[in-house]
Tab-separated table of C-alpha atoms in Angstrom:
chain	number	residue	atom	x	y	z
A	2	MET	CA	42.292	-28.765	-60.890
A	3	VAL	CA	45.872	-30.341	-61.512
A	4	ALA	CA	46.656	-33.874	-61.667
A	5	PRO	CA	49.235	-35.744	-61.603
A	6	ALA	CA	50.220	-37.580	-64.982
A	7	SER	CA	49.078	-40.789	-65.461
A	8	ARG	CA	46.089	-39.359	-63.840
A	9	ARG	CA	43.817	-37.831	-65.294
A	10	PRO	CA	39.717	-36.711	-63.178
A	11	PRO	CA	37.595	-34.764	-64.594
A	12	GLY	CA	39.035	-30.812	-64.453
A	13	HIS	CA	43.200	-32.083	-64.801
A	14	LEU	CA	45.532	-31.612	-66.302
A	15	VAL	CA	46.967	-34.273	-68.893
A	16	PRO	CA	50.012	-36.535	-68.517
A	17	ALA	CA	53.491	-35.577	-70.656
A	18	ALA	CA	53.528	-38.094	-73.009
A	19	GLY	CA	54.405	-41.944	-72.721
A	20	ALA	CA	55.600	-40.849	-68.742
A	21	PHE	CA	53.905	-43.651	-66.454
A	22	ALA	CA	50.775	-46.356	-67.728
A	23	ALA	CA	48.224	-45.267	-66.869
A	24	ALA	CA	46.370	-47.288	-63.710
A	25	VAL	CA	43.614	-46.136	-61.926
A	26	VAL	CA	41.763	-42.459	-61.260
A	27	LEU	CA	43.025	-40.729	-58.770
A	28	ALA	CA	40.758	-38.637	-56.041
A	29	SER	CA	42.009	-35.635	-55.408
A	30	SER	CA	42.324	-35.597	-52.173
A	31	ILE	CA	46.188	-35.241	-53.076
A	32	LEU	CA	48.524	-33.452	-50.377
A	33	LEU	CA	45.554	-30.754	-49.826
A	34	TYR	CA	46.131	-28.393	-47.482
A	35	SER	CA	42.396	-29.456	-45.213
A	36	SER	CA	43.741	-29.396	-40.924
A	37	PRO	CA	42.399	-31.255	-38.901
A	38	GLU	CA	43.509	-34.176	-41.551
A	39	GLU	CA	40.371	-36.131	-43.098
A	40	LYS	CA	40.529	-39.447	-41.744
A	41	ARG	CA	40.870	-42.214	-45.053
A	42	ILE	CA	41.860	-46.004	-45.966
A	43	THR	CA	43.366	-46.798	-48.909
A	44	ILE	CA	42.281	-49.912	-50.475
A	45	TYR	CA	45.062	-52.043	-52.911
A	46	SER	CA	42.882	-55.021	-54.870
A	47	ASN	CA	43.872	-55.758	-59.093
A	48	ALA	CA	40.566	-55.287	-59.681
A	49	ALA	CA	41.463	-50.370	-58.161
A	50	ASN	CA	42.859	-49.043	-56.136
A	51	TYR	CA	40.657	-46.095	-54.284
A	52	THR	CA	40.793	-44.137	-50.680
A	53	LEU	CA	37.231	-44.087	-48.427
A	54	PRO	CA	36.795	-41.384	-45.714
A	55	VAL	CA	37.066	-42.785	-41.883
A	56	LEU	CA	34.416	-42.436	-39.486
A	57	GLU	CA	34.959	-41.669	-35.340
A	58	ARG	CA	31.502	-42.720	-34.326
A	59	ASN	CA	31.133	-43.812	-30.401
A	60	GLY	CA	35.047	-43.219	-30.199
A	61	ASP	CA	35.953	-45.873	-33.349
A	62	GLU	CA	36.973	-45.459	-36.478
A	63	TYR	CA	34.147	-47.146	-38.623
A	64	VAL	CA	33.744	-47.981	-42.875
A	65	GLY	CA	30.716	-48.157	-45.156
A	66	LEU	CA	31.284	-51.788	-46.251
A	67	LEU	CA	29.058	-51.451	-49.640
A	68	GLU	CA	32.108	-48.286	-50.905
A	69	VAL	CA	34.591	-50.905	-49.282
A	70	PHE	CA	33.288	-54.038	-52.422
A	71	GLU	CA	31.638	-51.802	-54.103
A	72	PRO	CA	35.328	-51.553	-56.174
A	73	LEU	CA	36.348	-55.112	-56.416
A	74	GLY	CA	32.851	-56.189	-58.457
A	75	ASN	CA	28.745	-56.756	-58.372
A	76	VAL	CA	27.430	-56.109	-55.096
A	77	SER	CA	23.668	-55.067	-53.251
A	78	ALA	CA	22.310	-54.520	-50.416
A	79	LYS	CA	18.669	-54.042	-48.861
A	80	LEU	CA	17.585	-52.607	-45.940
A	81	SER	CA	14.658	-54.758	-43.439
A	82	GLY	CA	13.875	-52.975	-40.801
A	83	SER	CA	16.779	-53.121	-38.812
A	84	HIS	CA	18.819	-56.032	-40.397
A	85	TRP	CA	20.934	-54.879	-43.068
A	86	LYS	CA	21.552	-58.032	-46.225
A	87	PHE	CA	24.587	-57.193	-48.200
A	88	ARG	CA	25.189	-59.293	-50.821
A	89	TYR	CA	28.826	-59.773	-52.814
A	90	TYR	CA	27.855	-62.824	-55.926
A	91	ASP	CA	26.861	-64.835	-54.662
A	92	VAL	CA	28.040	-64.819	-50.746
A	93	ASP	CA	25.583	-63.419	-48.382
A	94	SER	CA	25.690	-61.662	-45.396
A	95	GLU	CA	23.674	-60.672	-42.793
A	96	PHE	CA	24.407	-57.405	-39.818
A	97	THR	CA	22.095	-55.408	-37.199
A	98	ALA	CA	21.048	-52.680	-36.258
A	99	GLY	CA	22.775	-51.746	-32.826
A	100	LYS	CA	24.412	-55.346	-32.662
A	101	THR	CA	28.155	-57.195	-32.536
A	102	ARG	CA	26.708	-60.744	-33.682
A	103	ALA	CA	26.565	-61.340	-37.764
A	104	ARG	CA	26.358	-63.894	-40.211
A	105	ILE	CA	28.428	-64.382	-43.566
A	106	HIS	CA	28.499	-66.842	-45.494
A	107	GLY	CA	26.152	-69.661	-43.311
A	108	SER	CA	28.464	-69.078	-40.482
A	109	ASP	CA	28.502	-66.661	-37.386
A	110	PHE	CA	31.257	-63.708	-37.630
A	111	ASP	CA	31.641	-60.692	-34.185
A	112	LEU	CA	32.354	-57.502	-34.974
A	113	PRO	CA	34.616	-55.694	-32.486
A	114	SER	CA	32.187	-52.689	-31.458
A	115	ASN	CA	28.513	-52.896	-32.529
A	116	PHE	CA	27.069	-52.504	-36.340
A	117	LEU	CA	25.517	-49.284	-37.386
A	118	LEU	CA	22.948	-47.481	-39.949
A	119	GLU	CA	23.081	-44.183	-41.407
A	120	ASN	CA	20.577	-43.275	-43.859
A	121	ARG	CA	19.930	-47.200	-44.956
A	122	ARG	CA	23.950	-47.173	-45.068
A	123	GLY	CA	25.610	-50.378	-43.770
A	124	LEU	CA	28.481	-48.748	-41.432
A	125	VAL	CA	31.787	-51.318	-40.142
A	126	PRO	CA	34.722	-51.486	-37.761
A	127	LEU	CA	37.018	-49.969	-39.192
A	128	SER	CA	39.224	-52.709	-37.592
A	129	CYS	CA	36.937	-56.206	-37.975
A	130	LEU	CA	38.383	-56.049	-42.779
A	131	GLY	CA	41.394	-57.489	-41.742
A	132	THR	CA	39.406	-60.706	-40.518
A	133	LEU	CA	35.997	-59.585	-41.764
A	134	MET	CA	36.917	-58.868	-45.747
A	135	PRO	CA	38.660	-62.656	-46.700
A	136	ARG	CA	35.828	-64.363	-44.947
A	137	ILE	CA	33.377	-62.451	-47.677
A	138	LEU	CA	35.878	-62.415	-50.889
A	139	GLY	CA	37.554	-65.779	-50.359
A	140	GLY	CA	40.730	-64.852	-50.355
A	141	PRO	CA	44.129	-62.919	-48.690
A	142	VAL	CA	43.947	-59.493	-46.724
A	143	THR	CA	46.765	-57.832	-45.729
A	144	PHE	CA	45.653	-54.084	-43.050
A	145	ASN	CA	48.046	-51.551	-41.645
A	146	GLN	CA	45.367	-51.066	-39.209
A	147	ASN	CA	47.857	-48.090	-37.765
A	148	SER	CA	48.155	-46.854	-41.340
A	149	ARG	CA	45.048	-47.576	-42.858
A	150	ARG	CA	45.938	-49.190	-46.286
A	151	LEU	CA	44.393	-52.525	-46.694
A	152	PHE	CA	46.063	-54.820	-49.469
A	153	VAL	CA	43.978	-57.496	-51.000
A	154	GLY	CA	45.641	-60.276	-52.477
A	155	ASN	CA	49.930	-59.797	-53.844
A	156	VAL	CA	49.690	-56.852	-55.059
A	157	ALA	CA	51.829	-55.439	-52.987
A	158	VAL	CA	54.636	-53.065	-55.362
A	159	HIS	CA	57.950	-53.380	-53.726
A	160	PHE	CA	61.471	-51.393	-54.231
A	161	THR	CA	64.888	-51.449	-54.177
A	162	ALA	CA	66.784	-47.707	-54.212
A	163	GLN	CA	71.361	-47.114	-54.192
A	164	VAL	CA	72.898	-44.827	-54.610
A	165	SER	CA	75.304	-44.296	-57.567
A	166	LYS	CA	79.343	-43.745	-57.067
A	167	THR	CA	78.839	-41.054	-60.293
A	168	THR	CA	80.166	-38.067	-59.956
A	169	PRO	CA	77.309	-36.381	-58.828
A	170	PRO	CA	76.354	-38.809	-57.126
A	171	LYS	CA	72.155	-40.136	-58.178
A	172	LEU	CA	69.442	-42.348	-56.033
A	173	VAL	CA	68.162	-44.951	-58.437
A	174	MET	CA	65.366	-46.595	-57.287
A	175	ASN	CA	63.671	-49.350	-59.404
A	176	PHE	CA	59.550	-50.273	-58.569
A	177	THR	CA	57.953	-53.829	-59.487
A	178	ALA	CA	55.461	-51.902	-61.305
A	179	PRO	CA	55.082	-47.724	-62.469
A	180	VAL	CA	54.592	-45.276	-59.965
A	181	ASN	CA	52.750	-41.676	-60.467
A	182	PRO	CA	53.930	-39.401	-56.675
A	183	MET	CA	53.054	-36.575	-56.129
A	184	ILE	CA	57.121	-34.942	-55.442
A	185	ALA	CA	58.323	-31.757	-53.080
A	186	THR	CA	60.873	-30.279	-51.805
A	187	GLU	CA	62.132	-28.495	-49.142
A	188	PRO	CA	65.343	-27.161	-47.946
A	189	GLY	CA	67.518	-30.474	-47.301
A	190	LYS	CA	64.795	-33.090	-48.468
A	191	LEU	CA	62.855	-34.164	-51.037
A	192	ARG	CA	59.529	-36.044	-50.087
A	193	MET	CA	57.691	-38.826	-52.533
A	194	ALA	CA	54.111	-39.163	-52.113
A	195	PHE	CA	52.479	-42.716	-53.112
A	196	ASN	CA	48.717	-41.873	-52.969
A	197	HIS	CA	47.250	-44.750	-54.321
A	198	GLU	CA	49.940	-46.674	-55.067
A	199	ALA	CA	51.005	-50.083	-52.886
A	200	VAL	CA	54.196	-49.582	-52.424
A	201	VAL	CA	55.492	-51.351	-49.685
A	202	ALA	CA	59.143	-50.713	-46.837
A	203	PRO	CA	61.666	-52.191	-48.800
A	204	GLY	CA	63.870	-54.727	-45.367
A	205	SER	CA	64.092	-51.660	-42.942
A	206	GLN	CA	61.672	-48.207	-43.177
A	207	ALA	CA	65.134	-46.256	-42.394
A	208	LEU	CA	68.013	-46.750	-45.850
A	209	THR	CA	71.343	-44.439	-45.086
A	210	PHE	CA	74.032	-44.905	-47.952
A	211	ASP	CA	77.672	-44.579	-49.057
A	212	SER	CA	76.921	-40.665	-49.357
A	213	LYS	CA	77.491	-37.148	-48.297
A	214	ILE	CA	75.422	-35.675	-50.788
A	215	ILE	CA	72.727	-38.383	-50.451
A	216	PRO	CA	73.631	-39.706	-47.529
A	217	SER	CA	68.956	-41.742	-46.747
A	218	ALA	CA	65.542	-42.362	-46.847
A	219	SER	CA	62.998	-43.554	-45.504
A	220	PHE	CA	59.908	-44.826	-45.888
A	221	GLN	CA	56.177	-43.237	-44.181
A	222	GLU	CA	52.793	-44.724	-44.520
A	223	ASN	CA	50.345	-42.972	-42.307
A	224	ASN	CA	46.262	-42.396	-43.335
A	225	GLY	CA	45.997	-44.105	-45.839
A	226	ALA	CA	49.630	-42.757	-47.558
A	227	ALA	CA	53.023	-43.877	-48.235
A	228	GLU	CA	55.834	-41.728	-48.727
A	229	ILE	CA	59.289	-42.198	-49.308
A	230	VAL	CA	61.985	-38.442	-47.804
A	231	VAL	CA	65.059	-38.509	-49.501
A	232	ALA	CA	67.968	-36.536	-47.191
A	233	ALA	CA	70.209	-34.505	-48.738
A	234	SER	CA	72.767	-32.026	-48.497
A	235	VAL	CA	72.161	-30.313	-51.779
A	236	PRO	CA	68.898	-29.380	-53.954
A	237	LEU	CA	67.091	-32.232	-54.734
A	238	MET	CA	65.165	-33.219	-58.219
A	239	ALA	CA	63.934	-36.567	-59.662
A	240	SER	CA	63.143	-37.772	-63.397
A	241	PHE	CA	61.498	-41.208	-64.209
A	242	ALA	CA	62.405	-43.280	-66.495
A	243	ASN	CA	61.118	-47.088	-67.269
A	244	ASN	CA	57.632	-46.577	-68.207
A	245	GLY	CA	57.651	-44.813	-64.350
A	246	HIS	CA	59.875	-47.978	-62.548
A	247	THR	CA	62.659	-45.949	-61.747
A	248	ILE	CA	62.691	-42.757	-60.326
A	249	ILE	CA	66.094	-40.927	-60.567
A	250	VAL	CA	66.453	-38.157	-57.625
A	251	GLU	CA	69.914	-35.760	-58.424
A	252	PRO	CA	71.841	-33.304	-57.014
A	253	VAL	CA	70.274	-29.822	-59.118
A	254	PRO	CA	72.721	-29.264	-61.877
A	255	GLN	CA	73.727	-24.812	-61.859
A	256	ALA	CA	71.787	-23.164	-63.693
A	257	ILE	CA	72.863	-22.545	-67.246
A	258	PRO	CA	71.617	-19.599	-69.507
A	259	PRO	CA	68.781	-21.027	-71.760
A	260	THR	CA	69.008	-21.914	-75.576
A	261	GLN	CA	66.747	-20.424	-78.851
A	262	ALA	CA	65.797	-23.527	-80.928
A	263	THR	CA	67.350	-23.624	-83.905
A	264	ALA	CA	66.945	-24.685	-87.420
A	265	PRO	CA	66.978	-27.640	-86.860
A	266	ALA	CA	69.752	-30.027	-88.908
A	267	GLN	CA	69.748	-33.163	-91.137
A	268	PRO	CA	68.972	-35.808	-88.862
A	269	GLN	CA	71.628	-39.316	-88.327
A	270	PRO	CA	69.993	-41.823	-91.258
A	271	ASN	CA	68.168	-44.657	-89.227
A	272	ALA	CA	67.270	-42.161	-86.152
A	273	SER	CA	64.544	-40.828	-85.049
A	274	PRO	CA	64.463	-37.622	-83.970
A	275	PRO	CA	61.832	-36.304	-81.547
A	276	ILE	CA	59.270	-33.251	-82.426
A	277	SER	CA	60.943	-30.164	-83.465
A	278	ILE	CA	59.336	-27.109	-82.068
A	279	THR	CA	58.548	-24.416	-84.527
A	280	THR	CA	59.670	-21.449	-83.968
A	281	ALA	CA	57.467	-18.576	-84.966
A	282	PRO	CA	58.544	-14.939	-85.553
A	283	THR	CA	59.202	-12.411	-82.219
A	284	ALA	CA	55.530	-10.834	-81.821
A	285	ILE	CA	55.621	-7.203	-82.225
A	286	HIS	CA	54.627	-6.900	-78.738
A	287	ARG	CA	56.484	-8.045	-76.703
A	288	TYR	CA	54.117	-10.259	-73.172
A	289	PHE	CA	55.867	-10.150	-69.655
A	290	ALA	CA	53.339	-12.928	-69.072
A	291	VAL	CA	50.907	-15.927	-70.892
A	292	VAL	CA	47.896	-16.336	-68.648
A	293	ASP	CA	46.537	-19.408	-69.589
A	294	PRO	CA	42.554	-20.097	-68.199
A	295	SER	CA	42.388	-24.031	-67.805
A	296	HIS	CA	40.089	-25.843	-69.571
A	297	GLY	CA	36.974	-23.942	-71.687
A	298	GLY	CA	34.673	-24.515	-74.858
A	299	ASP	CA	33.889	-28.319	-74.439
A	300	GLU	CA	36.415	-28.780	-71.760
A	301	ARG	CA	34.671	-27.819	-68.471
A	302	GLY	CA	36.396	-28.862	-66.041
A	303	ALA	CA	36.108	-29.520	-62.775
A	304	SER	CA	31.920	-29.445	-62.314
A	305	LEU	CA	32.808	-26.980	-58.608
A	306	THR	CA	29.181	-26.864	-57.496
A	307	GLY	CA	25.767	-27.519	-59.264
A	308	GLN	CA	26.224	-24.370	-61.986
A	309	LEU	CA	30.356	-23.705	-61.155
A	310	ALA	CA	31.690	-25.749	-63.809
A	311	GLU	CA	36.480	-24.896	-62.667
A	312	LYS	CA	36.357	-22.898	-66.857
A	313	ASP	CA	34.256	-19.907	-65.806
A	314	VAL	CA	35.538	-19.599	-62.346
A	315	THR	CA	39.706	-19.894	-64.357
A	316	LEU	CA	38.514	-17.517	-66.147
A	317	ALA	CA	37.221	-14.519	-63.422
A	318	PHE	CA	40.570	-15.325	-62.274
A	319	ALA	CA	42.601	-14.554	-65.169
A	320	ARG	CA	41.123	-12.021	-65.699
A	321	ARG	CA	42.306	-10.522	-62.774
A	322	LEU	CA	45.447	-11.300	-62.441
A	323	ARG	CA	46.201	-9.918	-65.815
A	324	GLN	CA	44.995	-6.440	-64.627
A	325	GLU	CA	46.810	-6.997	-61.693
A	326	LEU	CA	49.959	-7.365	-63.653
A	327	ASP	CA	49.305	-4.392	-65.762
A	328	ASN	CA	49.170	-2.374	-63.179
A	329	ARG	CA	52.565	-3.506	-62.133
A	330	GLY	CA	53.699	-3.177	-65.479
A	331	LEU	CA	53.353	-5.885	-67.118
A	332	ALA	CA	52.322	-6.833	-70.524
A	333	THR	CA	49.915	-9.259	-70.144
A	334	LEU	CA	48.150	-12.510	-73.031
A	335	LEU	CA	45.205	-13.659	-71.572
A	336	LEU	CA	45.514	-17.409	-74.267
A	337	ARG	CA	41.701	-16.938	-73.635
A	338	ASP	CA	38.810	-14.363	-73.017
A	339	GLY	CA	36.078	-16.408	-73.392
A	340	ASP	CA	34.343	-19.955	-73.454
A	341	THR	CA	37.506	-21.221	-76.433
A	342	THR	CA	38.638	-24.539	-76.337
A	343	LEU	CA	42.358	-24.187	-77.049
A	344	SER	CA	43.845	-28.054	-76.994
A	345	LEU	CA	47.166	-28.112	-74.621
A	346	ASP	CA	49.006	-28.453	-78.058
A	347	GLN	CA	48.031	-25.375	-79.018
A	348	ARG	CA	48.204	-24.056	-75.222
A	349	ALA	CA	51.804	-24.589	-75.187
A	350	SER	CA	52.862	-23.515	-79.293
A	351	LEU	CA	50.613	-19.665	-78.291
A	352	THR	CA	52.557	-19.121	-75.091
A	353	ASN	CA	56.084	-20.044	-77.574
A	354	SER	CA	54.983	-18.263	-80.664
A	355	ALA	CA	55.272	-15.524	-77.624
A	356	HIS	CA	57.449	-15.064	-76.898
A	357	PRO	CA	56.659	-14.157	-72.648
A	358	ALA	CA	58.639	-14.027	-69.840
A	359	ILE	CA	56.410	-16.603	-67.694
A	360	TYR	CA	53.683	-18.140	-68.483
A	361	LEU	CA	51.357	-18.352	-65.490
A	362	CYS	CA	48.272	-22.205	-65.259
A	363	VAL	CA	45.073	-21.519	-63.698
A	364	HIS	CA	42.805	-24.513	-62.220
A	365	ALA	CA	41.117	-24.367	-59.475
A	366	ALA	CA	39.912	-27.461	-56.619
A	367	THR	CA	36.891	-28.500	-54.055
A	368	GLN	CA	38.972	-29.247	-51.068
A	369	GLY	CA	41.503	-27.560	-49.696
A	370	ASN	CA	42.901	-24.195	-49.292
A	371	GLY	CA	44.612	-22.566	-50.391
A	372	ILE	CA	47.094	-22.650	-53.655
A	373	ARG	CA	49.472	-25.638	-55.034
A	374	VAL	CA	52.077	-23.849	-56.667
A	375	TYR	CA	53.221	-26.820	-60.232
A	376	THR	CA	56.530	-27.053	-61.764
A	377	ALA	CA	56.603	-29.406	-65.078
A	378	LEU	CA	58.995	-32.960	-63.751
A	379	VAL	CA	60.093	-33.531	-67.884
A	380	PRO	CA	60.510	-37.366	-68.495
A	381	ALA	CA	63.939	-38.196	-68.154
A	382	GLU	CA	63.141	-41.049	-71.382
A	383	ALA	CA	62.119	-37.354	-72.978
A	384	GLU	CA	65.163	-37.554	-74.965
A	385	THR	CA	66.630	-33.506	-77.242
A	386	ARG	CA	68.775	-34.312	-79.673
A	387	GLY	CA	71.306	-31.627	-81.363
A	388	PRO	CA	69.568	-28.919	-82.454
A	389	PHE	CA	65.845	-30.370	-82.249
A	390	LEU	CA	63.568	-30.299	-78.284
A	391	ASN	CA	61.524	-32.817	-78.018
A	392	TRP	CA	58.593	-31.997	-77.465
A	393	ASP	CA	58.085	-33.350	-74.167
A	394	ALA	CA	60.973	-31.641	-72.813
A	395	ALA	CA	61.144	-28.428	-74.516
A	396	GLN	CA	61.047	-26.946	-70.835
A	397	THR	CA	64.167	-29.026	-69.431
A	398	ALA	CA	65.796	-25.859	-69.967
A	399	PHE	CA	64.044	-23.813	-68.008
A	400	GLN	CA	63.148	-26.025	-64.972
A	401	LEU	CA	65.407	-24.301	-62.583
A	402	LEU	CA	63.998	-20.502	-63.072
A	403	SER	CA	60.209	-22.341	-63.121
A	404	ARG	CA	61.159	-23.823	-60.016
A	405	SER	CA	62.621	-20.882	-58.521
A	406	ALA	CA	59.609	-18.162	-59.458
A	407	GLY	CA	57.329	-21.069	-57.602
A	408	ALA	CA	59.846	-21.101	-55.478
A	409	ALA	CA	59.387	-17.080	-54.611
A	410	LEU	CA	55.082	-17.332	-55.470
A	411	VAL	CA	55.323	-18.880	-53.371
A	412	THR	CA	56.981	-17.585	-50.438
A	413	GLU	CA	54.687	-14.114	-50.784
A	414	LEU	CA	51.802	-16.638	-50.507
A	415	GLN	CA	53.209	-17.413	-47.956
A	416	ASN	CA	54.023	-13.487	-45.586
A	417	ARG	CA	50.792	-12.708	-47.169
A	418	GLN	CA	49.015	-15.498	-44.890
A	419	ILE	CA	48.166	-17.404	-47.490
A	420	PRO	CA	47.752	-21.629	-47.616
A	421	ALA	CA	50.195	-22.780	-49.917
A	422	ARG	CA	52.432	-25.171	-51.472
A	423	SER	CA	55.047	-25.472	-54.409
A	424	ILE	CA	54.777	-29.822	-55.983
A	425	ILE	CA	57.589	-30.605	-59.067
A	426	ALA	CA	54.576	-33.609	-61.422
A	427	PRO	CA	54.870	-33.919	-64.756
A	428	LEU	CA	52.072	-32.159	-66.353
A	429	ARG	CA	51.284	-30.875	-70.027
A	430	PRO	CA	51.584	-28.216	-71.005
A	431	LEU	CA	54.187	-27.099	-68.792
A	432	ASN	CA	56.566	-29.845	-69.866
A	433	ASN	CA	56.719	-28.172	-73.878
A	434	ILE	CA	56.836	-24.670	-72.178
A	435	THR	CA	60.404	-22.815	-73.659
A	436	THR	CA	60.165	-20.466	-70.473
A	437	PRO	CA	59.108	-20.006	-67.590
A	438	ALA	CA	55.921	-22.431	-66.370
A	439	LEU	CA	54.399	-22.350	-63.810
A	440	ALA	CA	50.943	-23.845	-63.085
A	441	MET	CA	48.277	-22.472	-60.191
A	442	GLU	CA	45.844	-24.352	-58.530
A	443	VAL	CA	43.495	-22.354	-56.492
A	444	ALA	CA	41.391	-23.763	-53.339
A	445	PRO	CA	38.691	-22.861	-51.482
A	446	PRO	CA	39.449	-20.492	-48.446
A	447	SER	CA	36.990	-22.260	-46.179
A	448	ASP	CA	34.561	-25.828	-46.778
A	449	ASP	CA	31.950	-23.411	-49.131
A	450	VAL	CA	33.263	-24.130	-52.377
A	451	SER	CA	31.749	-21.308	-54.032
A	452	GLN	CA	34.505	-18.596	-52.760
A	453	LEU	CA	36.363	-19.639	-55.495
A	454	ASN	CA	33.743	-17.567	-56.958
A	455	SER	CA	33.766	-14.472	-54.552
A	456	PRO	CA	35.289	-11.919	-56.080
A	457	ALA	CA	37.331	-10.637	-53.249
A	458	TYR	CA	38.639	-13.673	-52.608
A	459	GLN	CA	40.390	-13.829	-56.122
A	460	GLN	CA	41.316	-10.272	-56.269
A	461	MET	CA	43.137	-11.157	-52.553
A	462	ILE	CA	45.289	-13.857	-54.847
A	463	ALA	CA	44.991	-12.557	-58.140
A	464	GLY	CA	46.513	-9.443	-55.976
A	465	ALA	CA	49.563	-12.161	-53.924
A	466	ILE	CA	50.315	-13.848	-57.101
A	467	ALA	CA	50.770	-10.745	-59.407
A	468	ALA	CA	52.469	-9.001	-56.309
A	469	GLY	CA	54.573	-12.308	-56.338
A	470	ILE	CA	55.621	-12.468	-60.659
A	471	ALA	CA	56.222	-8.798	-59.512
A	472	GLY	CA	59.415	-9.793	-56.891
A	473	VAL	CA	61.206	-11.525	-60.102
A	474	ARG	CA	60.727	-9.317	-62.584
A	475	GLU	CA	64.298	-9.278	-63.208
A	476	LYS	CA	65.211	-12.487	-62.988
A	477	LEU	CA	62.998	-13.504	-65.228
A	478	GLU	CA	63.819	-10.721	-67.649
A	479	ALA	CA	67.847	-11.791	-67.776
A	480	GLY	CA	66.279	-15.260	-68.636
A	481	ARG	CA	64.365	-14.032	-71.348
């Protein structure tokens, strides 16, 4: 699975160094393709930010009460007949199955709908959380029921947005806490999805700017998430600064030919040069592509099922992809062809030494369906000085070509009726690769996760990806 840089659930890519401050673990429900979309509520607090499923029962929306309070502190629950006794620290509550009257901290409390018991699990109506939780927590709670976002205490993240008068203009957004949105682009728009950050709207949900290139931005929230959509008349790109407190949105510059790293010059006195990338001698065999099956060895990746590890699925899929590329005359190197442990730096160094036309990293996901295609978002603070290449900014000169290849791949997948979406995120080892680089996260075709291991499904996806890459062969070869 692939995740944004400052979150590290098991089996996900690792962050680009210095991109953001770590916060809470982000569930892998970000930008997934599920239809219809699962209803969920997100709760923000100083203890944790977390997302829970919302259940529909008898025409009302319900949520598990124990699950709501578990991340916030010490909880316990006990079932006695039809009575469900719940304790949060020293606050005792009692609910009765099929009844609206509850007892909380010695006082009566009326629910808007009946309390439900399912497999010893206590469910309360979602609409009561704004009044129920303060009774138990003893502190303020703000609940936006329409968007299903609940804030415990003063945890909201505010932001300002201003377009500079520079040429080209830049939209500078400053946040009161580090943020790490998932970023996606489409014609005329750049979307930033905040799935586990308590970002709230400024004074108005619609922002207008005195700029013909970046005229407006809008804030939206729905189904436990918030989104900022930036409108523009040209393609946009985003970068991060100030340890995740600042996002800078600006027009994509005109493509320039990538340059090879040269021998490092002497650094200036008292300067701290970035890590330089040493270029190994060109390999005798010129590979067109490097395919990297994620994880391996001691790193199992995500547990897709009880018996199926992500590292095994990615290896099987990568072997099929190599064969499909080879069949099209695209010589391909597999970074690991067995159960081998490779660090992210090793993966990047091996790729850079091979000088391929493109790097393709393969991941697998348990939720959604189709393919998510990732390209790197290089941290703005990762500065390159002179002939030195900052290790975390090695991808900079290749970002435009990477995104072009990614867009072509998504188009090919969609033409074959395979759900696909392009996403820009600060990921390693993409940031460290000195050639066009993509990471692909493959989800199952249905709710049956075991289908990820289906030879027919793997073959279909591998064939589509290989065709998409073959379609941009000339452009990739020209950029070498």
